PDB file of C-alpha atoms in Angstrom:
ATOM      1  CA  UNK A   1     -14.091  -6.847   3.785  1.00 87.00           C
ATOM      2  CA  UNK A   2     -10.712  -8.650   3.382  1.00 96.00           C
ATOM      3  CA  UNK A   3      -9.189 -12.103   3.687  1.00 98.00           C
ATOM      4  CA  UNK A   4      -5.774 -13.573   4.357  1.00 98.00           C
ATOM      5  CA  UNK A   5      -4.475 -16.770   2.782  1.00 98.00           C
ATOM      6  CA  UNK A   6      -1.068 -18.385   2.939  1.00 97.00           C
ATOM      7  CA  UNK A   7       0.302 -20.479   0.096  1.00 97.00           C
ATOM      8  CA  UNK A   8       3.739 -21.795   0.872  1.00 97.00           C
ATOM      9  CA  UNK A   9       5.731 -18.778   2.024  1.00 97.00           C
ATOM     10  CA  UNK A  10       3.510 -16.191   0.320  1.00 98.00           C
ATOM     11  CA  UNK A  11       0.741 -14.425   2.210  1.00 98.00           C
ATOM     12  CA  UNK A  12      -2.173 -13.152   0.084  1.00 98.00           C
ATOM     13  CA  UNK A  13      -4.126 -10.228   1.563  1.00 98.00           C
ATOM     14  CA  UNK A  14      -7.238  -9.617  -0.543  1.00 98.00           C
ATOM     15  CA  UNK A  15      -9.767  -6.779  -0.281  1.00 98.00           C
ATOM     16  CA  UNK A  16     -12.978  -8.657  -1.052  1.00 96.00           C
ATOM     17  CA  UNK A  17     -16.351  -7.687  -2.547  1.00 90.00           C
ATOM     18  CA  UNK A  18     -17.232  -5.558  -5.560  1.00 87.00           C
ATOM     19  CA  UNK A  19     -17.437  -2.210  -3.756  1.00 92.00           C
ATOM     20  CA  UNK A  20     -14.865   0.601  -3.809  1.00 96.00           C
ATOM     21  CA  UNK A  21     -12.966  -0.737  -0.783  1.00 97.00           C
ATOM     22  CA  UNK A  22     -13.242   2.649   0.915  1.00 97.00           C
ATOM     23  CA  UNK A  23     -10.916   2.962   3.878  1.00 97.00           C
ATOM     24  CA  UNK A  24     -13.116   3.466   6.905  1.00 97.00           C
ATOM     25  CA  UNK A  25     -12.349   2.500  10.535  1.00 97.00           C
ATOM     26  CA  UNK A  26     -13.689  -1.047  10.044  1.00 97.00           C
ATOM     27  CA  UNK A  27     -11.646  -1.856   6.924  1.00 97.00           C
ATOM     28  CA  UNK A  28      -8.512  -0.207   8.299  1.00 98.00           C
ATOM     29  CA  UNK A  29      -8.811  -2.284  11.498  1.00 98.00           C
ATOM     30  CA  UNK A  30      -9.374  -5.450   9.479  1.00 98.00           C
ATOM     31  CA  UNK A  31      -6.281  -4.882   7.323  1.00 98.00           C
ATOM     32  CA  UNK A  32      -4.157  -4.080  10.363  1.00 98.00           C
ATOM     33  CA  UNK A  33      -5.389  -7.201  12.134  1.00 98.00           C
ATOM     34  CA  UNK A  34      -4.332  -9.381   9.200  1.00 98.00           C
ATOM     35  CA  UNK A  35      -0.972  -7.611   8.970  1.00 98.00           C
ATOM     36  CA  UNK A  36      -0.340  -8.412  12.625  1.00 98.00           C
ATOM     37  CA  UNK A  37      -1.166 -12.030  11.804  1.00 98.00           C
ATOM     38  CA  UNK A  38       1.274 -11.944   8.843  1.00 98.00           C
ATOM     39  CA  UNK A  39       3.974 -10.472  11.107  1.00 98.00           C
ATOM     40  CA  UNK A  40       3.429 -13.123  13.808  1.00 97.00           C
ATOM     41  CA  UNK A  41       3.531 -15.986  11.270  1.00 97.00           C
ATOM     42  CA  UNK A  42       6.434 -14.660   9.208  1.00 97.00           C
ATOM     43  CA  UNK A  43       9.570 -16.746   8.748  1.00 97.00           C
ATOM     44  CA  UNK A  44      12.705 -16.347   6.650  1.00 96.00           C
ATOM     45  CA  UNK A  45      11.676 -15.934   3.010  1.00 97.00           C
ATOM     46  CA  UNK A  46       8.108 -14.823   3.640  1.00 98.00           C
ATOM     47  CA  UNK A  47       6.466 -12.454   1.128  1.00 98.00           C
ATOM     48  CA  UNK A  48       3.160 -10.464   1.170  1.00 98.00           C
ATOM     49  CA  UNK A  49       1.012  -9.920  -1.933  1.00 98.00           C
ATOM     50  CA  UNK A  50      -1.901  -7.491  -1.563  1.00 98.00           C
ATOM     51  CA  UNK A  51      -4.695  -7.332  -4.124  1.00 97.00           C
ATOM     52  CA  UNK A  52      -8.432  -6.583  -4.416  1.00 97.00           C
ATOM     53  CA  UNK A  53     -11.565  -7.867  -6.095  1.00 95.00           C
ATOM     54  CA  UNK A  54     -13.724  -5.772  -8.404  1.00 93.00           C
ATOM     55  CA  UNK A  55     -13.151  -2.498 -10.253  1.00 94.00           C
ATOM     56  CA  UNK A  56     -11.315  -0.776  -7.370  1.00 96.00           C
ATOM     57  CA  UNK A  57      -8.146  -1.533  -5.459  1.00 97.00           C
ATOM     58  CA  UNK A  58      -9.277   1.231  -3.093  1.00 97.00           C
ATOM     59  CA  UNK A  59     -11.025   4.540  -3.764  1.00 97.00           C
ATOM     60  CA  UNK A  60      -9.558   6.177  -0.658  1.00 97.00           C
ATOM     61  CA  UNK A  61     -11.171   7.260   2.573  1.00 97.00           C
ATOM     62  CA  UNK A  62     -14.852   6.575   3.130  1.00 95.00           C
ATOM     63  CA  UNK A  63     -16.176  10.127   2.705  1.00 93.00           C
ATOM     64  CA  UNK A  64     -19.760   8.856   2.794  1.00 93.00           C
ATOM     65  CA  UNK A  65     -19.105   7.519   6.291  1.00 94.00           C
ATOM     66  CA  UNK A  66     -17.689  10.887   7.326  1.00 93.00           C
ATOM     67  CA  UNK A  67     -20.696  12.751   5.874  1.00 90.00           C
ATOM     68  CA  UNK A  68     -23.144  10.390   7.567  1.00 92.00           C
ATOM     69  CA  UNK A  69     -22.155  11.815  10.947  1.00 80.00           C
ATOM     70  CA  UNK A  70     -25.295  13.898  10.935  1.00 80.00           C
ATOM     71  CA  UNK A  71     -23.765  17.357  11.297  1.00 82.00           C
ATOM     72  CA  UNK A  72     -21.444  19.617   9.311  1.00 80.00           C
ATOM     73  CA  UNK A  73     -19.096  19.924  12.277  1.00 84.00           C
ATOM     74  CA  UNK A  74     -18.802  16.209  12.892  1.00 91.00           C
ATOM     75  CA  UNK A  75     -17.846  15.207   9.322  1.00 90.00           C
ATOM     76  CA  UNK A  76     -14.354  16.720   9.477  1.00 91.00           C
ATOM     77  CA  UNK A  77     -13.843  15.042  12.832  1.00 94.00           C
ATOM     78  CA  UNK A  78     -14.581  11.669  11.264  1.00 95.00           C
ATOM     79  CA  UNK A  79     -12.274  12.437   8.348  1.00 94.00           C
ATOM     80  CA  UNK A  80      -9.408  13.323  10.672  1.00 96.00           C
ATOM     81  CA  UNK A  81     -10.137  10.120  12.578  1.00 97.00           C
ATOM     82  CA  UNK A  82      -9.641   8.075   9.404  1.00 97.00           C
ATOM     83  CA  UNK A  83      -6.443  10.012   8.627  1.00 97.00           C
ATOM     84  CA  UNK A  84      -5.138   9.160  12.117  1.00 98.00           C
ATOM     85  CA  UNK A  85      -6.129   5.464  11.817  1.00 98.00           C
ATOM     86  CA  UNK A  86      -4.529   5.052   8.403  1.00 98.00           C
ATOM     87  CA  UNK A  87      -1.129   6.368   9.483  1.00 98.00           C
ATOM     88  CA  UNK A  88      -0.206   3.289  11.589  1.00 98.00           C
ATOM     89  CA  UNK A  89      -1.378   1.055   8.724  1.00 98.00           C
ATOM     90  CA  UNK A  90       1.201   2.686   6.486  1.00 98.00           C
ATOM     91  CA  UNK A  91       3.741   2.201   9.282  1.00 98.00           C
ATOM     92  CA  UNK A  92       2.768  -1.478   9.502  1.00 98.00           C
ATOM     93  CA  UNK A  93       3.618  -1.962   5.826  1.00 98.00           C
ATOM     94  CA  UNK A  94       6.830   0.032   5.913  1.00 98.00           C
ATOM     95  CA  UNK A  95       8.079  -1.967   8.909  1.00 98.00           C
ATOM     96  CA  UNK A  96       6.729  -5.394   7.834  1.00 98.00           C
ATOM     97  CA  UNK A  97       9.589  -7.989   7.992  1.00 98.00           C
ATOM     98  CA  UNK A  98       9.255  -9.239   4.404  1.00 98.00           C
ATOM     99  CA  UNK A  99       9.067  -8.013   0.816  1.00 98.00           C
ATOM    100  CA  UNK A 100       5.646  -6.599  -0.075  1.00 98.00           C
ATOM    101  CA  UNK A 101       3.946  -6.528  -3.451  1.00 98.00           C
ATOM    102  CA  UNK A 102       0.806  -4.616  -4.447  1.00 98.00           C
ATOM    103  CA  UNK A 103      -1.085  -6.252  -7.334  1.00 98.00           C
ATOM    104  CA  UNK A 104      -3.401  -3.409  -8.311  1.00 97.00           C
ATOM    105  CA  UNK A 105      -6.120  -4.629 -10.650  1.00 93.00           C
ATOM    106  CA  UNK A 106      -8.413  -1.600 -10.522  1.00 94.00           C
ATOM    107  CA  UNK A 107      -8.602   2.071  -9.587  1.00 96.00           C
ATOM    108  CA  UNK A 108      -6.493   3.379  -6.679  1.00 98.00           C
ATOM    109  CA  UNK A 109      -7.243   6.920  -5.497  1.00 98.00           C
ATOM    110  CA  UNK A 110      -6.033   9.137  -2.690  1.00 98.00           C
ATOM    111  CA  UNK A 111      -5.407   6.964   0.399  1.00 98.00           C
ATOM    112  CA  UNK A 112      -6.020   3.928  -1.817  1.00 98.00           C
ATOM    113  CA  UNK A 113      -3.105   4.972  -4.002  1.00 98.00           C
ATOM    114  CA  UNK A 114      -0.971   5.522  -0.886  1.00 98.00           C
ATOM    115  CA  UNK A 115      -1.916   2.010   0.308  1.00 98.00           C
ATOM    116  CA  UNK A 116      -0.489   0.559  -2.872  1.00 98.00           C
ATOM    117  CA  UNK A 117       2.604   2.771  -2.733  1.00 98.00           C
ATOM    118  CA  UNK A 118       3.319   1.602   0.775  1.00 98.00           C
ATOM    119  CA  UNK A 119       4.417  -1.734  -0.729  1.00 98.00           C
ATOM    120  CA  UNK A 120       7.916  -2.430  -2.068  1.00 98.00           C
ATOM    121  CA  UNK A 121       6.684  -3.423  -5.505  1.00 98.00           C
ATOM    122  CA  UNK A 122       3.697  -2.054  -7.434  1.00 98.00           C
ATOM    123  CA  UNK A 123       2.135  -3.897 -10.374  1.00 98.00           C
ATOM    124  CA  UNK A 124      -0.856  -2.495 -12.255  1.00 97.00           C
ATOM    125  CA  UNK A 125      -3.420  -3.578 -14.799  1.00 94.00           C
ATOM    126  CA  UNK A 126      -2.875  -1.964 -18.221  1.00 91.00           C
ATOM    127  CA  UNK A 127      -6.386  -2.103 -19.688  1.00 86.00           C
ATOM    128  CA  UNK A 128      -8.351  -0.683 -16.727  1.00 85.00           C
ATOM    129  CA  UNK A 129      -7.750   1.444 -13.663  1.00 89.00           C
ATOM    130  CA  UNK A 130      -6.232   4.819 -12.873  1.00 96.00           C
ATOM    131  CA  UNK A 131      -4.080   6.252 -10.099  1.00 98.00           C
ATOM    132  CA  UNK A 132      -5.401   9.507  -8.799  1.00 98.00           C
ATOM    133  CA  UNK A 133      -4.497  11.781  -5.878  1.00 98.00           C
ATOM    134  CA  UNK A 134      -7.873  13.509  -5.661  1.00 97.00           C
ATOM    135  CA  UNK A 135      -7.217  15.840  -2.741  1.00 97.00           C
ATOM    136  CA  UNK A 136      -6.767  18.991  -4.878  1.00 97.00           C
ATOM    137  CA  UNK A 137     -10.028  18.398  -6.720  1.00 97.00           C
ATOM    138  CA  UNK A 138     -11.891  17.598  -3.518  1.00 93.00           C
ATOM    139  CA  UNK A 139     -10.410  20.542  -1.626  1.00 94.00           C
ATOM    140  CA  UNK A 140      -8.336  18.812   1.051  1.00 94.00           C
ATOM    141  CA  UNK A 141      -4.719  19.298   2.088  1.00 96.00           C
ATOM    142  CA  UNK A 142      -2.355  16.320   2.306  1.00 97.00           C
ATOM    143  CA  UNK A 143      -1.531  14.823   5.710  1.00 97.00           C
ATOM    144  CA  UNK A 144       2.158  15.027   6.566  1.00 98.00           C
ATOM    145  CA  UNK A 145       2.727  11.291   6.117  1.00 98.00           C
ATOM    146  CA  UNK A 146       1.049  11.364   2.684  1.00 98.00           C
ATOM    147  CA  UNK A 147       3.538  14.000   1.598  1.00 98.00           C
ATOM    148  CA  UNK A 148       6.463  12.096   3.097  1.00 98.00           C
ATOM    149  CA  UNK A 149       5.439   8.873   1.374  1.00 98.00           C
ATOM    150  CA  UNK A 150       4.971  10.577  -2.000  1.00 98.00           C
ATOM    151  CA  UNK A 151       8.370  12.268  -1.704  1.00 98.00           C
ATOM    152  CA  UNK A 152       9.998   8.994  -0.691  1.00 97.00           C
ATOM    153  CA  UNK A 153       8.449   6.854  -3.443  1.00 97.00           C
ATOM    154  CA  UNK A 154       8.302   9.254  -6.414  1.00 97.00           C
ATOM    155  CA  UNK A 155      11.809  10.307  -7.361  1.00 95.00           C
ATOM    156  CA  UNK A 156      10.937  12.892 -10.057  1.00 96.00           C
ATOM    157  CA  UNK A 157       9.899  16.372  -8.932  1.00 97.00           C
ATOM    158  CA  UNK A 158       7.944  16.731 -12.153  1.00 97.00           C
ATOM    159  CA  UNK A 159       6.079  13.511 -11.487  1.00 98.00           C
ATOM    160  CA  UNK A 160       5.280  14.592  -7.887  1.00 98.00           C
ATOM    161  CA  UNK A 161       3.975  17.898  -9.280  1.00 98.00           C
ATOM    162  CA  UNK A 162       1.676  16.183 -11.740  1.00 98.00           C
ATOM    163  CA  UNK A 163       0.371  13.730  -9.109  1.00 98.00           C
ATOM    164  CA  UNK A 164      -0.294  16.332  -6.394  1.00 98.00           C
ATOM    165  CA  UNK A 165      -0.592  19.773  -8.067  1.00 98.00           C
ATOM    166  CA  UNK A 166      -2.210  18.672 -11.289  1.00 98.00           C
ATOM    167  CA  UNK A 167      -4.331  15.820  -9.778  1.00 98.00           C
ATOM    168  CA  UNK A 168      -3.441  13.793 -12.872  1.00 98.00           C
ATOM    169  CA  UNK A 169      -5.353  10.574 -13.474  1.00 97.00           C
ATOM    170  CA  UNK A 170      -2.616   8.168 -14.456  1.00 97.00           C
ATOM    171  CA  UNK A 171      -3.006   5.029 -16.575  1.00 96.00           C
ATOM    172  CA  UNK A 172      -0.598   2.234 -16.017  1.00 96.00           C
ATOM    173  CA  UNK A 173       1.759   3.108 -18.857  1.00 96.00           C
ATOM    174  CA  UNK A 174       2.087   6.726 -17.591  1.00 96.00           C
ATOM    175  CA  UNK A 175       2.627   5.519 -14.053  1.00 97.00           C
ATOM    176  CA  UNK A 176       5.387   3.155 -15.205  1.00 97.00           C
ATOM    177  CA  UNK A 177       7.087   5.971 -17.152  1.00 97.00           C
ATOM    178  CA  UNK A 178       6.941   8.200 -14.022  1.00 97.00           C
ATOM    179  CA  UNK A 179       8.562   5.478 -11.888  1.00 97.00           C
ATOM    180  CA  UNK A 180       5.511   5.001  -9.664  1.00 97.00           C
ATOM    181  CA  UNK A 181       4.521   1.565 -10.959  1.00 98.00           C
ATOM    182  CA  UNK A 182       7.042  -1.210 -11.656  1.00 98.00           C
ATOM    183  CA  UNK A 183       5.217  -2.882 -14.534  1.00 97.00           C
ATOM    184  CA  UNK A 184       1.873  -2.929 -16.346  1.00 97.00           C
ATOM    185  CA  UNK A 185      -0.003  -6.077 -17.387  1.00 97.00           C
ATOM    186  CA  UNK A 186      -2.857  -6.940 -19.745  1.00 94.00           C
ATOM    187  CA  UNK A 187      -5.416  -8.405 -17.353  1.00 93.00           C
ATOM    188  CA  UNK A 188      -6.324  -9.082 -13.721  1.00 94.00           C
ATOM    189  CA  UNK A 189      -4.863 -12.552 -14.032  1.00 95.00           C
ATOM    190  CA  UNK A 190      -1.622 -11.249 -15.555  1.00 96.00           C
ATOM    191  CA  UNK A 191      -1.124  -8.721 -12.746  1.00 97.00           C
ATOM    192  CA  UNK A 192      -1.608 -11.345 -10.051  1.00 97.00           C
ATOM    193  CA  UNK A 193       0.558 -13.883 -11.905  1.00 97.00           C
ATOM    194  CA  UNK A 194       3.378 -11.337 -12.183  1.00 98.00           C
ATOM    195  CA  UNK A 195       3.085 -10.642  -8.449  1.00 98.00           C
ATOM    196  CA  UNK A 196       3.208 -14.377  -7.646  1.00 98.00           C
ATOM    197  CA  UNK A 197       6.219 -14.907  -9.931  1.00 98.00           C
ATOM    198  CA  UNK A 198       8.122 -12.148  -8.232  1.00 98.00           C
ATOM    199  CA  UNK A 199       6.991 -13.432  -4.851  1.00 98.00           C
ATOM    200  CA  UNK A 200       8.308 -16.890  -5.665  1.00 98.00           C
ATOM    201  CA  UNK A 201      11.666 -15.421  -6.742  1.00 98.00           C
ATOM    202  CA  UNK A 202      11.945 -13.440  -3.534  1.00 98.00           C
ATOM    203  CA  UNK A 203      11.011 -16.440  -1.370  1.00 98.00           C
ATOM    204  CA  UNK A 204      13.990 -18.307  -2.767  1.00 98.00           C
ATOM    205  CA  UNK A 205      16.329 -15.611  -1.488  1.00 97.00           C
ATOM    206  CA  UNK A 206      15.395 -16.669   2.052  1.00 97.00           C
ATOM    207  CA  UNK A 207      16.215 -13.301   3.556  1.00 97.00           C
ATOM    208  CA  UNK A 208      15.923 -12.564   7.246  1.00 96.00           C
ATOM    209  CA  UNK A 209      12.792 -10.465   7.596  1.00 97.00           C
ATOM    210  CA  UNK A 210      14.002  -8.222  10.386  1.00 96.00           C
ATOM    211  CA  UNK A 211      17.105  -7.306   8.413  1.00 97.00           C
ATOM    212  CA  UNK A 212      14.958  -6.649   5.357  1.00 98.00           C
ATOM    213  CA  UNK A 213      12.623  -4.337   7.322  1.00 98.00           C
ATOM    214  CA  UNK A 214      15.501  -2.352   8.845  1.00 97.00           C
ATOM    215  CA  UNK A 215      17.147  -1.809   5.459  1.00 97.00           C
ATOM    216  CA  UNK A 216      13.794  -0.729   4.018  1.00 98.00           C
ATOM    217  CA  UNK A 217      13.296   1.770   6.865  1.00 98.00           C
ATOM    218  CA  UNK A 218      16.818   3.137   6.309  1.00 97.00           C
ATOM    219  CA  UNK A 219      15.915   3.962   2.698  1.00 97.00           C
ATOM    220  CA  UNK A 220      13.102   6.245   3.824  1.00 97.00           C
ATOM    221  CA  UNK A 221      14.361   8.222   6.858  1.00 97.00           C
ATOM    222  CA  UNK A 222      12.021  11.200   6.416  1.00 97.00           C
ATOM    223  CA  UNK A 223       8.968   8.966   6.046  1.00 98.00           C
ATOM    224  CA  UNK A 224       9.947   6.843   9.012  1.00 98.00           C
ATOM    225  CA  UNK A 225      10.474   9.983  11.117  1.00 97.00           C
ATOM    226  CA  UNK A 226       6.943  11.132  10.367  1.00 98.00           C
ATOM    227  CA  UNK A 227       5.553   7.633  10.999  1.00 98.00           C
ATOM    228  CA  UNK A 228       7.437   7.364  14.308  1.00 97.00           C
ATOM    229  CA  UNK A 229       9.441   4.337  13.197  1.00 97.00           C
ATOM    230  CA  UNK A 230      12.874   3.978  14.740  1.00 93.00           C
ATOM    231  CA  UNK A 231      15.955   2.105  13.540  1.00 86.00           C
ATOM    232  CA  UNK A 232      17.605  -0.830  15.207  1.00 84.00           C
ATOM    233  CA  UNK A 233      20.698  -2.842  14.360  1.00 81.00           C
ATOM    234  CA  UNK A 234      20.014  -6.469  13.387  1.00 80.00           C
ATOM    235  CA  UNK A 235      22.834  -8.950  12.692  1.00 78.00           C
ATOM    236  CA  UNK A 236      21.366 -12.258  11.551  1.00 72.00           C
ATOM    237  CA  UNK A 237      24.376 -13.677   9.682  1.00 66.00           C
ATOM    238  CA  UNK A 238      26.077 -16.784  10.904  1.00 60.00           C
ATOM    239  CA  UNK A 239      29.152 -15.760   8.839  1.00 62.00           C
ATOM    240  CA  UNK A 240      30.162 -13.105  11.329  1.00 56.00           C
TER     241      UNK A 240
END
């Protein structure tokens, strides 16, 4: 399902196994549980790196789980349930008191792409993997917090159009050019190594996590409004 490891001041959250890491209630709960642990153990200078094993970072919501409900009427109920459960997971990441880095070494689609974009930094594998908002092809509208996150994280209107209204399947180089991904790397190892290097640089800054989280939230007021996150004033400087 997923694991959490701490090396020095860097937390490593890894989606394990060789499946598609579909976001169902069990996986969402597991990720949130580990993020609570990260929050509780965080200190000045902490950093989170999230990655996954196998071909997929995450292929989005577990539609097979929804369809296994046994009736046509129950499947949409299960889907809406996953949409509701995933929203506080996004809020957890947006409010986490430390820098966050997504090391995406495989495909990331729909909610899986949003999971990666909920991090501060987004690294991607160059030779394999696509980003894909599949809702238009599947025939599903976007939840309000999906739209708010996409608008907050993708600055170009043309890029947002291609992601949502063209359902473009983006390779790493295209995603970098569109400002969605920070950098593209040649292999799984290179993606993770880049994430670790950045993490080590950020650890050295020794920032106060609560201040970091509040500044992050202030950068995305519309998203935080949809997520129900409120601002607070934090003064952690001994210079004042």
